[in-house]
XYZ file of C-alpha atoms in Angstrom:
372
model
C -27.950 -2.916 -17.749
C -27.043 -6.126 -15.972
C -28.800 -5.143 -12.747
C -25.982 -3.002 -11.365
C -26.563 0.633 -10.572
C -29.860 1.309 -12.313
C -33.522 1.434 -11.369
C -34.544 -0.090 -14.699
C -33.215 -1.678 -17.843
C -32.807 1.663 -19.591
C -30.968 3.456 -16.788
C -27.243 4.073 -17.297
C -25.396 4.664 -14.020
C -22.481 7.129 -14.285
C -22.250 8.431 -10.718
C -19.613 6.222 -9.093
C -18.290 9.041 -6.888
C -21.688 9.359 -5.169
C -21.862 5.625 -4.539
C -20.904 2.373 -6.241
C -23.069 -0.673 -7.031
C -22.912 -3.271 -4.275
C -20.683 -6.183 -5.267
C -22.741 -9.423 -5.398
C -20.062 -11.137 -3.313
C -20.439 -8.495 -0.589
C -24.213 -8.936 -0.584
C -23.854 -12.725 -0.284
C -21.488 -12.344 2.674
C -23.951 -10.081 4.488
C -27.124 -12.154 4.163
C -26.331 -14.944 6.690
C -25.228 -12.364 9.263
C -28.480 -10.462 8.859
C -30.761 -13.503 8.747
C -29.220 -16.262 10.880
C -26.027 -15.249 12.714
C -27.581 -12.288 14.475
C -25.655 -12.353 17.777
C -24.108 -9.222 19.262
C -20.395 -9.328 18.376
C -19.564 -7.844 21.777
C -21.235 -10.688 23.695
C -19.067 -13.295 25.414
C -21.127 -16.378 24.458
C -20.292 -18.593 21.509
C -22.653 -16.986 18.954
C -21.271 -13.595 19.999
C -17.705 -14.801 19.563
C -18.579 -16.187 16.127
C -20.001 -12.822 15.102
C -16.926 -11.092 16.513
C -14.715 -13.366 14.414
C -16.496 -12.118 11.285
C -15.857 -8.522 12.375
C -12.157 -9.205 12.889
C -11.871 -10.985 9.548
C -13.356 -7.909 7.901
C -11.069 -5.602 9.875
C -8.065 -7.502 8.565
C -9.267 -7.272 4.947
C -9.985 -3.529 5.140
C -6.601 -2.935 6.799
C -4.693 -4.685 4.012
C -5.313 -1.709 1.689
C -4.004 0.738 4.314
C -0.504 1.476 5.666
C 1.075 -1.370 7.635
C 0.509 -1.555 11.375
C -1.780 0.760 13.240
C -5.374 0.196 14.298
C -8.600 0.221 12.298
C -11.719 1.595 13.967
C -15.067 0.868 12.338
C -17.500 3.802 12.140
C -20.897 4.544 10.606
C -19.183 6.065 7.568
C -16.417 8.401 6.473
C -18.226 11.496 7.790
C -18.091 10.108 11.310
C -14.497 8.941 10.826
C -13.430 12.438 9.742
C -15.298 14.041 12.619
C -13.629 11.753 15.153
C -10.201 12.525 13.705
C -10.722 16.300 13.468
C -12.699 16.954 16.631
C -10.607 14.493 18.603
C -7.234 15.913 17.512
C -4.911 17.607 20.018
C -5.399 21.337 20.681
C -3.863 23.705 18.141
C -4.333 25.074 14.662
C -5.915 23.153 11.790
C -4.818 23.488 8.162
C -6.884 22.095 5.291
C -7.647 22.750 1.606
C -10.411 24.756 -0.077
C -11.566 21.773 -2.170
C -12.125 19.374 0.727
C -15.415 17.560 1.305
C -18.048 19.293 3.429
C -17.444 16.681 6.142
C -14.027 18.308 6.608
C -14.735 21.964 5.808
C -17.912 22.212 7.879
C -16.296 20.451 10.847
C -13.232 22.685 10.687
C -15.449 25.761 10.358
C -17.424 24.740 13.437
C -14.210 24.348 15.420
C -13.033 27.715 14.102
C -16.231 29.306 15.382
C -15.375 27.828 18.767
C -11.974 29.497 18.820
C -9.638 27.097 17.026
C -7.206 28.675 14.573
C -8.110 27.490 11.066
C -6.294 27.984 7.762
C -7.869 26.916 4.440
C -5.282 26.625 1.664
C -5.998 27.708 -1.908
C -5.595 25.536 -5.002
C -4.488 26.407 -8.524
C -6.611 26.180 -11.657
C -5.631 22.519 -11.791
C -7.157 21.875 -8.364
C -3.811 20.993 -6.770
C -2.954 22.675 -3.480
C -0.554 25.618 -3.492
C 2.466 24.047 -1.775
C 4.118 27.423 -1.103
C 1.007 28.501 0.792
C 1.011 25.143 2.595
C 4.657 25.515 3.668
C 3.909 28.982 5.010
C 0.732 27.969 6.841
C 1.931 24.718 8.438
C 4.266 25.608 11.277
C 4.547 25.983 15.042
C 1.124 25.858 16.615
C -0.362 23.616 13.909
C -1.877 20.489 15.435
C -3.586 18.904 12.423
C -3.323 18.990 8.629
C -6.232 17.505 6.635
C -6.167 16.671 2.923
C -8.197 14.545 0.519
C -6.245 12.019 -1.529
C -8.598 11.988 -4.555
C -11.118 14.794 -4.839
C -14.701 13.571 -4.934
C -15.881 16.232 -7.402
C -13.005 16.592 -9.864
C -10.853 13.490 -9.314
C -7.657 15.487 -8.715
C -4.959 13.789 -6.625
C -3.296 15.909 -3.937
C 0.411 15.575 -2.955
C -0.482 13.848 0.294
C 3.031 12.624 1.081
C 4.514 16.133 0.783
C 1.745 17.589 2.954
C 2.289 14.899 5.576
C 5.991 15.742 5.629
C 5.214 19.429 6.246
C 2.823 18.430 9.030
C 5.387 16.238 10.750
C 8.087 18.912 10.538
C 5.716 21.177 12.444
C 4.919 18.475 15.012
C 1.363 18.109 13.670
C -0.716 15.064 12.782
C -1.770 14.395 9.202
C -5.281 13.152 8.369
C -6.005 11.799 4.893
C -9.549 11.610 3.518
C -8.962 8.588 1.296
C -12.618 7.840 0.562
C -12.326 8.163 -3.227
C -8.769 6.827 -3.477
C -8.946 3.798 -1.166
C -8.152 0.652 -3.152
C -7.468 2.708 -6.278
C -4.559 5.036 -5.445
C -1.691 4.157 -3.059
C -2.097 5.699 0.404
C 1.080 7.227 1.818
C 2.549 5.380 4.784
C 3.332 8.769 6.330
C -0.342 9.392 7.166
C -1.282 9.423 10.849
C -5.020 8.952 10.289
C -6.967 7.776 7.239
C -10.738 7.876 6.696
C -12.397 5.393 4.301
C -15.929 4.349 3.323
C -17.404 1.018 2.214
C -20.013 2.219 -0.263
C -17.400 3.875 -2.481
C -15.738 0.486 -3.140
C -18.821 -1.668 -3.889
C -19.565 -2.290 -0.226
C -22.672 -1.411 1.832
C -23.719 2.032 2.982
C -23.688 2.764 6.695
C -20.119 1.713 7.480
C -16.701 3.305 7.172
C -13.471 3.237 9.104
C -10.756 5.382 10.610
C -7.226 4.023 10.461
C -4.905 5.252 13.225
C -1.139 5.001 13.241
C 0.334 3.353 16.342
C 0.310 5.840 19.212
C -2.411 8.038 17.693
C -5.712 8.041 19.592
C -8.168 10.895 19.046
C -10.556 11.793 21.834
C -13.875 9.961 21.310
C -16.997 11.747 20.111
C -19.364 8.997 21.222
C -19.225 7.644 24.769
C -20.804 4.407 25.881
C -19.653 0.814 25.976
C -16.067 1.529 24.979
C -16.168 -0.578 21.809
C -13.511 -0.137 19.128
C -10.739 0.427 21.638
C -12.651 3.227 23.329
C -12.466 5.402 20.206
C -15.982 4.701 18.940
C -18.616 3.239 21.263
C -21.636 1.455 19.847
C -22.635 -2.041 18.754
C -21.094 -2.988 15.423
C -23.073 -4.641 12.641
C -21.224 -7.842 11.692
C -23.131 -7.860 8.383
C -21.961 -4.381 7.390
C -18.425 -5.195 8.515
C -18.439 -8.406 6.469
C -19.720 -6.592 3.386
C -16.981 -3.982 3.788
C -14.353 -6.690 4.213
C -15.369 -8.596 1.094
C -15.539 -5.374 -0.924
C -12.021 -4.482 0.231
C -10.742 -7.959 -0.646
C -12.202 -7.639 -4.150
C -10.601 -4.210 -4.580
C -7.257 -5.801 -3.755
C -7.714 -8.937 -5.848
C -9.178 -7.115 -8.851
C -6.946 -4.038 -8.659
C -5.169 -4.607 -11.972
C -8.324 -5.563 -13.863
C -10.319 -2.673 -12.401
C -7.546 -0.193 -13.213
C -7.257 -1.358 -16.818
C -11.041 -1.279 -17.232
C -11.372 2.256 -15.841
C -8.485 3.531 -17.949
C -10.102 2.099 -21.080
C -13.456 3.673 -20.164
C -11.705 7.002 -19.565
C -10.078 6.790 -22.996
C -13.478 6.169 -24.589
C -15.136 8.968 -22.615
C -12.519 11.574 -23.391
C -12.680 10.751 -27.089
C -16.462 11.229 -27.150
C -16.898 14.369 -25.044
C -16.287 16.774 -27.916
C -16.659 20.466 -27.134
C -16.292 19.961 -23.382
C -13.481 21.258 -21.130
C -12.010 19.154 -18.324
C -12.117 20.776 -14.882
C -8.967 20.178 -12.852
C -5.612 18.670 -13.660
C -5.306 16.634 -16.837
C -2.565 14.452 -15.344
C -2.765 14.400 -11.511
C -6.094 12.650 -11.387
C -8.021 9.408 -10.973
C -9.302 8.517 -14.465
C -12.723 7.247 -13.348
C -13.888 10.764 -12.452
C -14.408 13.298 -15.251
C -15.702 16.746 -14.309
C -16.498 18.599 -17.528
C -17.982 21.928 -18.514
C -19.450 23.282 -21.713
C -20.393 26.823 -22.628
C -24.075 27.573 -23.007
C -25.444 24.749 -20.867
C -27.093 24.501 -17.482
C -26.092 21.339 -15.642
C -29.320 21.075 -13.631
C -31.367 21.232 -16.828
C -29.106 18.577 -18.348
C -29.891 16.225 -15.452
C -33.593 16.762 -16.146
C -33.175 16.273 -19.903
C -31.171 13.033 -19.523
C -33.449 11.109 -17.195
C -32.125 7.711 -18.229
C -28.536 8.644 -17.358
C -27.530 8.887 -13.699
C -24.795 11.511 -13.328
C -24.319 14.494 -11.062
C -23.263 18.113 -10.840
C -20.814 17.465 -7.993
C -21.005 16.114 -4.470
C -24.194 14.170 -3.770
C -24.056 15.550 -0.225
C -24.459 19.117 -1.521
C -26.913 18.442 -4.345
C -30.088 20.473 -4.207
C -28.434 23.353 -2.354
C -28.656 25.542 -5.452
C -25.168 26.899 -4.775
C -22.345 26.523 -7.307
C -19.784 23.893 -6.306
C -17.243 25.264 -3.825
C -14.672 22.986 -5.466
C -15.181 24.478 -8.920
C -15.224 28.007 -7.513
C -11.888 27.254 -5.781
C -10.462 26.466 -9.236
C -11.382 29.993 -10.324
C -14.466 29.082 -12.345
C -17.310 31.582 -12.547
C -20.788 30.708 -11.255
C -21.925 30.246 -14.854
C -19.035 27.888 -15.634
C -19.614 25.933 -12.430
C -23.321 25.564 -13.183
C -22.416 24.404 -16.686
C -20.304 21.531 -15.326
C -21.178 17.876 -14.827
C -19.448 14.964 -13.129
C -19.248 11.598 -14.863
C -18.118 8.627 -12.768
C -17.642 5.039 -13.905
C -16.001 1.862 -12.714
C -16.039 -1.918 -12.413
C -19.593 -2.616 -13.559
C -19.803 0.052 -16.276
C -19.732 -1.397 -19.793
C -18.249 0.486 -22.758
C -21.628 0.344 -24.493
C -23.389 1.946 -21.513
C -20.771 4.666 -21.345
C -21.016 5.408 -25.056
C -24.826 5.572 -24.941
C -24.754 7.770 -21.847
C -22.306 10.210 -23.394
C -24.305 10.303 -26.624
C -27.390 11.321 -24.622
C -25.431 14.011 -22.776
C -23.897 15.381 -25.972
C -27.279 15.491 -27.701
C -28.959 17.272 -24.784
C -26.059 19.710 -24.382
C -26.082 20.552 -28.097
C -29.803 21.227 -27.959
C -29.318 23.574 -25.002
C -26.421 25.429 -26.574
C -28.165 25.873 -29.928
C -29.173 29.527 -30.622
């Protein structure tokens, strides 16, 4: 490889949904702020104001890929952003989807255990939410509707705009988990809150953001110095903010090139994965995420057999739990089918040659497993 995404020359990185390689430009923007310009961005002196200017420059860049207007609050990541939005929402019922990330489902479940009314909507075999069930569930008494734009495990795109419309008819707020779609798939202007993460767009880990429509202000989870408009207290890292900002700018500037590259890689991948079945919708999806299953294989064993290919069985956050993916089970897959599924993710720094060699290794290992 060219240094991106692998621990050695032979490693092929195909796990872009877990994290993306850090863009060199983002790294270069961070170094001076870590090494030399170390002032607290909340300090009133000149070095502090200079650091604060870097934060605001980054805030502007990240905001340019989000709906117009509103306010962007920096957080430690998307998990914190989602928790602020969900736990800080007005009292009332919460409606979400069975294929959401654990950062949503576990938070909603915790609130449900505390007495909040919670409704988890089913999805079809294609992974798309059942809109009839959504229309029935979202009504008087609903305070918040939460949906992921692009699913992290199967790449399926949800009808976010239609869900937001149902939420608003009921007088509820709509929160979009746009972590996997940010910079890649348009984000509906009808969202009230949007959670995003830097390390999914070639930025650094440890920083995310929550976008809030004008007039929306969730109750804070963290109390302290009142930074970030009182929504999220704590000293910001100008270096992480700058890295996020540059990554967002590159996503905007390279959008057409990145899209064409990913679509070409997807075409190559789908032509080479013979004997595999795609999990989730064939059409309502982001092409850089392929979740595939094959009869007669065990995904965990495949990971062990293909040690020079970095891919996953689903969410990195849930790896090692030993449980079949809740997303794949929501599609109606059996435990055996879910355990025989793998997720392949690729993007800007993936070369066609790497992809072809990675798939060849997966096909060879899968064939060996499935052989009688």
